[in-house]
mmCIF file of C-alpha atoms in Angstrom:
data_model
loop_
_atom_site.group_PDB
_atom_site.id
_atom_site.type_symbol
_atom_site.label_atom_id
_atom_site.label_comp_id
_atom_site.label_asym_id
_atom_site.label_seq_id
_atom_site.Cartn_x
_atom_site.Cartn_y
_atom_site.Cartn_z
ATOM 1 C CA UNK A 1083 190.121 53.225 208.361
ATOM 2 C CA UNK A 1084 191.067 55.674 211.172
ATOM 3 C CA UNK A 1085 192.469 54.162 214.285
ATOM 4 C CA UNK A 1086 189.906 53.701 216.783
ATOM 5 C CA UNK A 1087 189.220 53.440 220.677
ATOM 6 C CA UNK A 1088 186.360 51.630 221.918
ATOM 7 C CA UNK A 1089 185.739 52.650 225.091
ATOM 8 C CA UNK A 1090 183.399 50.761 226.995
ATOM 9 C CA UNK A 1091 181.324 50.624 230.592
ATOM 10 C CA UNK A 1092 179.840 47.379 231.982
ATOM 11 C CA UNK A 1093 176.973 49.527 233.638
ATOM 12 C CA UNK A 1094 175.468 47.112 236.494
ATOM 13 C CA UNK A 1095 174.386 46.712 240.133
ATOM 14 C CA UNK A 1096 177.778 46.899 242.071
ATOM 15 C CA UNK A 1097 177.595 42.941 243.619
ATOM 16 C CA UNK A 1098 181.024 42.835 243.550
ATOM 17 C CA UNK A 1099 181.766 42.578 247.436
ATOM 18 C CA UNK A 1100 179.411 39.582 247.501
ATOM 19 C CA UNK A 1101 182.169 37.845 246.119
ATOM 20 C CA UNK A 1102 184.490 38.887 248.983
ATOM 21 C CA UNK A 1103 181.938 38.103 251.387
ATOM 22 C CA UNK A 1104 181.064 41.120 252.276
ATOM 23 C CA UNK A 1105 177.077 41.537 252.625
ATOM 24 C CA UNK A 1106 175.610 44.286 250.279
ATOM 25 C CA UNK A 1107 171.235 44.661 249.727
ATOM 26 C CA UNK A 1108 170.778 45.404 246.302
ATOM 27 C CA UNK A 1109 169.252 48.945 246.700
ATOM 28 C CA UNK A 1110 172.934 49.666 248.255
ATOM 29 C CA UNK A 1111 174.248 47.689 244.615
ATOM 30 C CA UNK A 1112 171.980 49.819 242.726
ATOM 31 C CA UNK A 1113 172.445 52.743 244.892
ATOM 32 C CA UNK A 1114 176.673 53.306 243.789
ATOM 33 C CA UNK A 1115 176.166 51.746 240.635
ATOM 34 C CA UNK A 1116 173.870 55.153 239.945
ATOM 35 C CA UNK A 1117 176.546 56.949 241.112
ATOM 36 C CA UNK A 1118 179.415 55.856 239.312
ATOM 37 C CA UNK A 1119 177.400 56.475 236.501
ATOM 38 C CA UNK A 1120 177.178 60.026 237.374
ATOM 39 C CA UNK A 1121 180.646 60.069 237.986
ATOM 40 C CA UNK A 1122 181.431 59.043 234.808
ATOM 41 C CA UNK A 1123 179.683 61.746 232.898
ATOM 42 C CA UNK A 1124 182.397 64.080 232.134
ATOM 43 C CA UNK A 1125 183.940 61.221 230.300
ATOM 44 C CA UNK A 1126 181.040 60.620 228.480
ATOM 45 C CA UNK A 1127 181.286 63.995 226.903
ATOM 46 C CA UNK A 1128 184.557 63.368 225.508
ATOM 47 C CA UNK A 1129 184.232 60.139 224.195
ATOM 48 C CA UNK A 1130 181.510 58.344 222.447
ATOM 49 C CA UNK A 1131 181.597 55.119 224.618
ATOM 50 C CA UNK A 1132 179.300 51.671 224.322
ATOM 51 C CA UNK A 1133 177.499 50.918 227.405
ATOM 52 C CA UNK A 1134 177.136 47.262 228.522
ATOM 53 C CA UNK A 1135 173.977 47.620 230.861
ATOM 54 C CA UNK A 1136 172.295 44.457 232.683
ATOM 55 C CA UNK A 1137 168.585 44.909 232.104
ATOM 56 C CA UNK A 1138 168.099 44.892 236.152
ATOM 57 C CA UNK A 1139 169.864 47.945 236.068
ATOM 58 C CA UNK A 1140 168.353 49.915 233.019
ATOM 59 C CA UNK A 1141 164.643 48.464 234.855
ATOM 60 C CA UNK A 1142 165.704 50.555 238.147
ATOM 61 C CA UNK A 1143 167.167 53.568 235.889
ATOM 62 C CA UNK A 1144 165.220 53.718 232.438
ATOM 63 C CA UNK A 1145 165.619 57.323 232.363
ATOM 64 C CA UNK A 1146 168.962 57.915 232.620
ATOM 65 C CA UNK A 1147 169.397 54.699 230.442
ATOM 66 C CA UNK A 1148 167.607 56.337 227.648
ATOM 67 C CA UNK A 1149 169.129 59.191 227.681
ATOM 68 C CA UNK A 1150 172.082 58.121 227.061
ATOM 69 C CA UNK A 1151 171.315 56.154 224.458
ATOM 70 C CA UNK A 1152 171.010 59.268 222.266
ATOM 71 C CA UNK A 1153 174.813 59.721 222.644
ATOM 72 C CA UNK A 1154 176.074 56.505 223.085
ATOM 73 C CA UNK A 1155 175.305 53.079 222.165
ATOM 74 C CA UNK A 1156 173.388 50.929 224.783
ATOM 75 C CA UNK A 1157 174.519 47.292 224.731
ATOM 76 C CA UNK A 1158 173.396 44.322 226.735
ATOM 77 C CA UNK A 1159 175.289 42.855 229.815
ATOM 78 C CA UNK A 1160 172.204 40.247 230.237
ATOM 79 C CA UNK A 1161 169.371 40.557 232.421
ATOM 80 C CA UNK A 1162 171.183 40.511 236.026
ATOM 81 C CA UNK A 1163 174.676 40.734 236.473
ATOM 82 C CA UNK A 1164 175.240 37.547 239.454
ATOM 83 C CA UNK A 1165 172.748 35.310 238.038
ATOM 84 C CA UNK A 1166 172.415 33.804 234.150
ATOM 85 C CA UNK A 1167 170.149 31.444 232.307
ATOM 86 C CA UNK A 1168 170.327 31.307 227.965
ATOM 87 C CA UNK A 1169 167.152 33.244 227.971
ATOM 88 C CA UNK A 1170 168.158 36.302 230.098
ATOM 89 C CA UNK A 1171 170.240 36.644 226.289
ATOM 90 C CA UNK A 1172 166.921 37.446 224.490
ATOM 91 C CA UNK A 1173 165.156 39.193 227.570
ATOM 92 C CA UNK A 1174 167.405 42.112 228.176
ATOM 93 C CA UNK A 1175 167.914 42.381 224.777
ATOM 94 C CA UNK A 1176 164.045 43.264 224.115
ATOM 95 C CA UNK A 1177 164.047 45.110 227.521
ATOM 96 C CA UNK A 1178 166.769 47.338 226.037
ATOM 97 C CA UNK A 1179 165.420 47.753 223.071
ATOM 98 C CA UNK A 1180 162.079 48.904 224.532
ATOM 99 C CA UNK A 1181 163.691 51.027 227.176
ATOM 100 C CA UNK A 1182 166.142 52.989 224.553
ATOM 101 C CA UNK A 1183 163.563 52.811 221.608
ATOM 102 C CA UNK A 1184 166.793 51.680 219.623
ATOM 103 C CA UNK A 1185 168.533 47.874 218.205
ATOM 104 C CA UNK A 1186 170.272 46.542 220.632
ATOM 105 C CA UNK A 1187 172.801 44.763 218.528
ATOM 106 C CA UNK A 1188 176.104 43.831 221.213
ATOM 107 C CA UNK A 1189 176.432 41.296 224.124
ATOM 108 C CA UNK A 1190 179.253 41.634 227.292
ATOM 109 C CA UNK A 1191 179.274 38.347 229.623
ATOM 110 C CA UNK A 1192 179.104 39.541 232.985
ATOM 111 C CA UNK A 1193 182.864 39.019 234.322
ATOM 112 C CA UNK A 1194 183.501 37.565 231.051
ATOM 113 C CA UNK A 1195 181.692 34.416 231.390
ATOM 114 C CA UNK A 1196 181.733 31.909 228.224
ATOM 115 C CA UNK A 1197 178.850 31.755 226.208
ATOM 116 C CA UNK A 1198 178.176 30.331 223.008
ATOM 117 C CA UNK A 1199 178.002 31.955 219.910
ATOM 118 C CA UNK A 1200 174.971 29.639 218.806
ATOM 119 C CA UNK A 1201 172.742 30.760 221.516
ATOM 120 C CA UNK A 1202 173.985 35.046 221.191
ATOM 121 C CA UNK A 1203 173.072 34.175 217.301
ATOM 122 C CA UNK A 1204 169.834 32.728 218.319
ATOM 123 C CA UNK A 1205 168.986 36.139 220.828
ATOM 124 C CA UNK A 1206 169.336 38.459 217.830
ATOM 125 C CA UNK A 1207 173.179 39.794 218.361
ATOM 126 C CA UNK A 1208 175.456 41.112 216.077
ATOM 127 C CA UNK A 1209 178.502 41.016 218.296
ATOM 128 C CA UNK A 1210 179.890 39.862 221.361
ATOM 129 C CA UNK A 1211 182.910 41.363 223.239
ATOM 130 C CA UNK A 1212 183.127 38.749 226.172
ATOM 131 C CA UNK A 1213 186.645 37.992 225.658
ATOM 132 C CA UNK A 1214 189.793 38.868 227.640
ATOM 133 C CA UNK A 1215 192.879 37.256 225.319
ATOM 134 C CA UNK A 1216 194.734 36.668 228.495
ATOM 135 C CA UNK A 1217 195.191 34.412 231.127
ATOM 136 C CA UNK A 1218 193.679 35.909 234.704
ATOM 137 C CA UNK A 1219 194.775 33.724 237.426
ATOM 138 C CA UNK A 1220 191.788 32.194 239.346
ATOM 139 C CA UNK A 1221 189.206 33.234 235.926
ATOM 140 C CA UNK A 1222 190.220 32.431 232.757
ATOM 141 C CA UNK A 1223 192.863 31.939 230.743
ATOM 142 C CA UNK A 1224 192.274 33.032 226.628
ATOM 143 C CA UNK A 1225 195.702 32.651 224.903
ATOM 144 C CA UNK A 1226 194.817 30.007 222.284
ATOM 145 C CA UNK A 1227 191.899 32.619 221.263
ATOM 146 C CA UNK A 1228 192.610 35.275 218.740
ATOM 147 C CA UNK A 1229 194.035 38.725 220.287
ATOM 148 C CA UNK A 1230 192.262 40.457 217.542
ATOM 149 C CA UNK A 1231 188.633 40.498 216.390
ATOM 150 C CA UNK A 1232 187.402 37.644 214.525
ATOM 151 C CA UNK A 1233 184.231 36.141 213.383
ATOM 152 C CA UNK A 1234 182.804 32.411 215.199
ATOM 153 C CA UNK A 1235 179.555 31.267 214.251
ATOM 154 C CA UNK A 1236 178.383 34.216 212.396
ATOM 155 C CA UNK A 1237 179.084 36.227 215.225
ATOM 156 C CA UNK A 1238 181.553 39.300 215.426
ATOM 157 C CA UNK A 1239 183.550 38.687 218.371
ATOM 158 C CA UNK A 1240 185.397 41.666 219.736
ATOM 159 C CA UNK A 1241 188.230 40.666 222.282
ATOM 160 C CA UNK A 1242 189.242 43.252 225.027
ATOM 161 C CA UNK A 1243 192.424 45.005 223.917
ATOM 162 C CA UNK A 1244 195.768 43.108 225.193
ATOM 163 C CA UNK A 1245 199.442 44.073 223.892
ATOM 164 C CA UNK A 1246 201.371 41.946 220.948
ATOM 165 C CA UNK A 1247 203.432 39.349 221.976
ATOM 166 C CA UNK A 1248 203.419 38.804 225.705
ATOM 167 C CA UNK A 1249 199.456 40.076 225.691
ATOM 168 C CA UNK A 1250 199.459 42.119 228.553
ATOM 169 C CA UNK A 1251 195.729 43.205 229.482
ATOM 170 C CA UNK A 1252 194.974 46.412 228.928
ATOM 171 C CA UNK A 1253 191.643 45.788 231.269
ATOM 172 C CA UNK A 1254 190.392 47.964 234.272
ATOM 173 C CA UNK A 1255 192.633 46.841 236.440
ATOM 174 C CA UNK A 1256 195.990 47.203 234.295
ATOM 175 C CA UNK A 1257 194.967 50.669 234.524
ATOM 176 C CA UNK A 1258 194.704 51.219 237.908
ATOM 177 C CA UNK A 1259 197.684 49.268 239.132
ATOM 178 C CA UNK A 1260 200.230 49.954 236.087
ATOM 179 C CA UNK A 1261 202.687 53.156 236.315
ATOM 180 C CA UNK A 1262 200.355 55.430 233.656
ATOM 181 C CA UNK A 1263 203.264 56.068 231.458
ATOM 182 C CA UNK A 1264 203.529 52.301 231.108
ATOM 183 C CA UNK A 1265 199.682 51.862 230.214
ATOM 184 C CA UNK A 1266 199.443 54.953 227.737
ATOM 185 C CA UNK A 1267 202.526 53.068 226.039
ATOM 186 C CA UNK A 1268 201.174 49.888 226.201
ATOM 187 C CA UNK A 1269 197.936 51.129 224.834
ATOM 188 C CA UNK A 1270 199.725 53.272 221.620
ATOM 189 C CA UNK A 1271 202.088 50.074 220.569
ATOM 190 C CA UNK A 1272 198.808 48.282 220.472
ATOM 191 C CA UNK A 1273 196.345 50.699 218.828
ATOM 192 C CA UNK A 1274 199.679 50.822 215.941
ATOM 193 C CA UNK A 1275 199.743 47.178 215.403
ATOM 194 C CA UNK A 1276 195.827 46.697 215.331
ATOM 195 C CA UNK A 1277 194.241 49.586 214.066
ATOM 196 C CA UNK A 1278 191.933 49.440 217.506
ATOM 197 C CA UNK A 1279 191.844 49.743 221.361
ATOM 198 C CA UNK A 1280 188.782 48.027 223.098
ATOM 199 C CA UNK A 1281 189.149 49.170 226.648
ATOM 200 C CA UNK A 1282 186.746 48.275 229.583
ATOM 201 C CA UNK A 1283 185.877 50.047 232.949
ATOM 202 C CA UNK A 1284 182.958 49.725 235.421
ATOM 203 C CA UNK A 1285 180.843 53.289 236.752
ATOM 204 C CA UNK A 1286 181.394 52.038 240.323
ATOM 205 C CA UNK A 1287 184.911 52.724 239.892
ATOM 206 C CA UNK A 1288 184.367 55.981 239.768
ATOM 207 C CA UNK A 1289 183.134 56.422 243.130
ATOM 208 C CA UNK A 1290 184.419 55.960 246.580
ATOM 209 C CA UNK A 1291 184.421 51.785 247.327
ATOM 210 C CA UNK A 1292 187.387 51.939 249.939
ATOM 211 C CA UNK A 1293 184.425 50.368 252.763
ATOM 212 C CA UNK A 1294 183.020 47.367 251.316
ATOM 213 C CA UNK A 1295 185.787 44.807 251.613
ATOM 214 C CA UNK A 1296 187.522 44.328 248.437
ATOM 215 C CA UNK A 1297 191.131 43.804 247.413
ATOM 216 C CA UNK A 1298 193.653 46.906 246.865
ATOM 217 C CA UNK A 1299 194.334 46.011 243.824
ATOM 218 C CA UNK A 1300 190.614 46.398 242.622
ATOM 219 C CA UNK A 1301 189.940 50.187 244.621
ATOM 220 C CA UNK A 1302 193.252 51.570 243.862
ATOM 221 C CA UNK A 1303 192.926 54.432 242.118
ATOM 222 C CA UNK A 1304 188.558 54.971 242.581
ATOM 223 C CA UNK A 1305 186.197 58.377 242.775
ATOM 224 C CA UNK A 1306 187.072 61.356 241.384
ATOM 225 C CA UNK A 1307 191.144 60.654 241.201
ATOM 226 C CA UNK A 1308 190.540 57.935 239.172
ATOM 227 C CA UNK A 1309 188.310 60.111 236.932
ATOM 228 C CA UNK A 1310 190.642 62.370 236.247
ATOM 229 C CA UNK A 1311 192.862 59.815 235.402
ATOM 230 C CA UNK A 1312 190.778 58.253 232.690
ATOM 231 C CA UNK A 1313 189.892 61.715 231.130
ATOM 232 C CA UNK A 1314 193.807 61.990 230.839
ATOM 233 C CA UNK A 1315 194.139 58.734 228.882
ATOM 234 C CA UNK A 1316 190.961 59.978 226.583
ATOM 235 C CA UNK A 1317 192.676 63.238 225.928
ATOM 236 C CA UNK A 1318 196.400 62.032 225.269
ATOM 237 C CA UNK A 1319 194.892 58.832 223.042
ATOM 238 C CA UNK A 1320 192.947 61.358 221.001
ATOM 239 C CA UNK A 1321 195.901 62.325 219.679
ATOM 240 C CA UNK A 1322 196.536 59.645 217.581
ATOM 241 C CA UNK A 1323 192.719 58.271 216.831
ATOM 242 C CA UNK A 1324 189.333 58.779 217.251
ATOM 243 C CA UNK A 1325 186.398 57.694 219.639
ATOM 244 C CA UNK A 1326 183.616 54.794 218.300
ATOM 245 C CA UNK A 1327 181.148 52.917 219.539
ATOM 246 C CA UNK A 1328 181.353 49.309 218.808
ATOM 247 C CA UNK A 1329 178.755 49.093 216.868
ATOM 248 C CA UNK A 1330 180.298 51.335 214.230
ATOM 249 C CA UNK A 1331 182.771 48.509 213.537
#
């Protein structure tokens, strides 16, 4: 098998200053997520790419949704992306489905969240790709899961890329923050040793968030600069494999 990147986008209302406490109405969530997505667009046409989409957001922007669906595969990142019940597993999965006129056969945990195999089995998935192989201080900490992908419950479960050994994360915000000779390097010992990148982003990334409270270390790098930046990663990692979507694999 060729060596493959799976490039990914958890496509969703931007409600990530509620958790700063910084106030945000969802038509202002909805409002940048839409334009991160058409930020990201010139990406898109380099790079096949799996799309993670809540249902709430796909509901507000069918459209668009379905239109890249033609290109790309549409996944599900459950119903909303701040609140969860089991069911919202099986709802935006149909919603999808209707919406893209396509199986909707992958699962992302908004913010990684566990969830158990038996009830993404029971929803009608083929894979999940809610795990980060790391430890994130204050979230999660993955080292006693497998780095690479692996099979629980008759599930496919396809980890977010980290590095052998030490498992550095090779996650949205290593690639903001890290030198990008450091991350390209990172990201070529590890596509050698598995075979595979899976790498994650958000659209809202991709536009100007400087005003609405959150950390440096999250913004650093955001809008058009930090396009540019991730067209430069698809272009030199092209070199030595090609772009899939996950459900290819």
């Amino acid at each position: 098998m060729n060596r493959l990147v799976l490039l990914s986008f958890d496509v969703e209302e931007f409600d990530m200053p509620l958790e700063y406490q910084f106030d945000i109405p969802v038509e202002e969530q909805m409002r940048i997520g839409k334009l991160g997505l058409d930020a990201i667009h010139p990406i898109l046409d380099l790079a096949k790419s799996t799309l993670f989409t809540t249902a709430n957001f796909a509901n507000h922007f069918p459209n668009e949704i379905k239109a890249l669906s033609t290109t790309h595969e549409i996944a599900s990142h459950t119903f909303y992306h701040t609140a969860y019940a089991t069911q919202d597993l099986l709802t935006s999965r149909l919603r999808l489905e209707e919406i893209t006129e396509q199986k909707v056969t992958g699962l992302r945990m908004p913010r990684m969240r566990p969830v158990l195999m038996e009830d993404v089995k029971a929803a009608g998935y083929a894979y999940d790709s809610s795990i980060n192989p790391t430890w994130l201080p204050g979230r999660y900490n993955n080292f006693h899961l497998p780095r690479t992908v692996y099979l629980e419950s008759g599930i496919k479960r396809i980890p977010a890329s980290v590095s052998p050994g030490i498992r550095v994360p090779l996650f949205w915000l290593s690639f903001k923050n890290m030198p990008y000779n450091l991350y390209l390097q990172l990201c070529k010992r590890t596509l050698a040793k598995d075979g595979y990148l899976c790498l994650y982003f958000h659209p809202w990334e991709f536009t100007p968030i400087e005003q609405f409270g959150l950390p440096s270390y999250t913004r650093r790098w955001c809008g058009l600069a930090l396009v540019e930046r991730l067209i430069k990663l698809v272009n030199d990692l092209s070199k030595d494999a090609d772009f899939s979507t996950m459900n290819q694999i």
